[in-house]
Amino acid sequence: QVQLVESGGGLVQAGGSLTLSCTASGRTLSSYIMGWFRQAPGKEREFVATIARSGSNTAYADSVKGRFTISRDNAKNTVYLQMNSLKFEDTAVYYCAADPIERLATMPSGYPYWGQGTQVTVSS
């Protein structure tokens, strides 16, 4: 079973940038599709981005397309989320998730393994 730990969250001004990292242990990251999700207070967890095992295919939520970039370094067992042009509405706890099935799922139920999350706060 894979264990996931996110890092890189923090407080940033609107228009700024942050890069989140998610490091896997226990199993090789290359065995999994990786996804990023977020959950704001009082809202349901929502899809942000996902990336195929090789990194060749990605998918993004419309709300982040053109601003966020998901990438992975399987040699480092790490997946990244580069977030640019951050908006107040991007404020949330960000979670990485792993799926052993090659399908680029966009629903949280498609991912059996989750990290604990990292807080991103964007000040307006």
Coordinates of C-alpha atoms in Angstrom, one line a residue:
Q1 CA 0.0 0.0 0.0
V2 CA 1.3 3.5 -0.9
Q3 CA 1.6 6.3 1.7
L4 CA 1.3 9.9 0.5
V5 CA 2.6 13.0 2.1
E6 CA 1.9 16.5 0.7
S7 CA 4.0 19.6 1.3
G8 CA 4.4 23.1 0.0
G9 CA 1.2 24.7 1.2
G10 CA 1.1 28.1 2.8
L11 CA -0.2 31.7 2.6
V12 CA 0.2 33.6 -0.6
Q13 CA -1.2 36.8 -2.1
A14 CA -3.6 36.7 -5.0
G15 CA -1.7 36.6 -8.2
G16 CA 1.2 34.7 -6.6
S17 CA 2.5 31.1 -7.1
L18 CA 3.0 28.0 -5.0
T19 CA 4.3 24.5 -5.8
L20 CA 2.8 21.6 -4.0
S21 CA 4.7 18.3 -3.7
C22 CA 3.4 14.8 -2.9
T23 CA 5.9 12.2 -2.0
A24 CA 5.0 8.5 -2.0
S25 CA 6.5 5.7 0.1
G26 CA 5.7 2.0 0.5
R27 CA 5.1 1.5 -3.2
T28 CA 6.6 2.9 -6.4
L29 CA 4.8 6.0 -7.6
S30 CA 5.0 4.8 -11.2
S31 CA 2.4 2.2 -10.4
Y32 CA -0.3 4.8 -9.9
I33 CA -2.3 7.4 -11.6
M34 CA -1.9 10.5 -9.5
G35 CA -4.4 13.2 -8.8
W36 CA -4.8 16.4 -6.9
F37 CA -8.0 17.4 -5.3
R38 CA -9.0 20.3 -3.0
Q39 CA -11.6 21.0 -0.4
A40 CA -12.7 24.4 0.8
P41 CA -14.6 24.9 4.1
G42 CA -18.2 23.9 3.8
K43 CA -17.7 22.5 0.3
E44 CA -17.2 19.0 -1.2
R45 CA -13.8 17.7 -2.3
E46 CA -13.3 18.6 -5.9
F47 CA -11.0 17.5 -8.7
V48 CA -8.1 19.7 -9.6
A49 CA -5.7 17.7 -11.9
T50 CA -4.6 14.2 -12.7
I51 CA -1.6 12.7 -14.5
A52 CA -1.0 9.3 -16.1
R53 CA 1.7 6.9 -14.8
S54 CA 4.2 8.0 -17.5
G55 CA 3.2 11.7 -17.3
S56 CA 2.2 11.6 -20.9
N57 CA -1.5 12.4 -20.3
T58 CA -3.0 15.0 -17.9
A59 CA -6.4 16.5 -17.2
Y60 CA -7.5 19.6 -15.4
A61 CA -10.6 21.1 -13.9
D62 CA -11.8 24.0 -15.9
S63 CA -11.3 26.3 -13.0
V64 CA -7.5 25.8 -12.9
K65 CA -6.8 25.1 -16.6
G66 CA -4.0 27.4 -17.8
R67 CA -3.0 28.3 -14.3
F68 CA -2.0 25.0 -12.7
T69 CA 0.4 22.4 -14.0
I70 CA 0.6 18.8 -12.7
S71 CA 3.8 16.9 -13.2
R72 CA 5.6 13.9 -11.8
D73 CA 9.1 12.6 -11.2
N74 CA 8.8 8.9 -10.8
A75 CA 12.5 8.5 -10.0
K76 CA 11.9 10.8 -6.9
N77 CA 8.5 9.2 -6.2
T78 CA 7.0 12.7 -6.2
V79 CA 4.2 14.4 -8.0
Y80 CA 3.9 18.2 -8.2
L81 CA 1.2 20.8 -8.6
Q82 CA 2.6 24.2 -9.9
M83 CA 0.0 26.8 -9.1
N84 CA 0.3 30.2 -10.8
S85 CA -2.0 33.3 -10.8
L86 CA -3.6 32.1 -7.6
K87 CA -7.0 33.5 -6.7
F88 CA -8.8 33.8 -3.4
E89 CA -11.2 31.0 -4.5
D90 CA -8.2 28.6 -4.7
T91 CA -8.1 28.7 -0.9
A92 CA -8.5 25.1 0.3
V93 CA -6.9 22.0 1.7
Y94 CA -5.1 20.3 -1.2
Y95 CA -4.9 16.5 -1.3
C96 CA -2.9 14.2 -3.5
A97 CA -4.4 10.8 -4.3
A98 CA -3.3 7.6 -6.0
D99 CA -5.2 5.2 -8.2
P100 CA -3.7 1.9 -9.4
I101 CA -6.1 1.8 -12.4
E102 CA -5.1 3.6 -15.6
R103 CA -8.2 5.8 -16.2
L104 CA -7.5 9.4 -15.2
A105 CA -10.5 9.5 -12.8
T106 CA -11.8 12.9 -11.9
M107 CA -14.0 11.8 -9.0
P108 CA -12.6 11.3 -5.5
S109 CA -14.2 7.9 -5.3
G110 CA -11.8 6.8 -8.1
Y111 CA -8.8 7.1 -5.8
P112 CA -8.3 4.6 -2.9
Y113 CA -5.2 6.2 -1.5
W114 CA -5.0 9.7 0.0
G115 CA -2.5 12.0 1.7
Q116 CA -3.4 14.1 4.8
G117 CA -3.6 17.4 2.8
T118 CA -1.8 20.7 2.9
Q119 CA -3.5 24.1 3.4
V120 CA -3.3 26.7 0.7
T121 CA -4.5 30.2 1.7
V122 CA -4.7 32.9 -0.9
S123 CA -5.2 36.4 0.5
S124 CA -7.1 38.9 -1.6

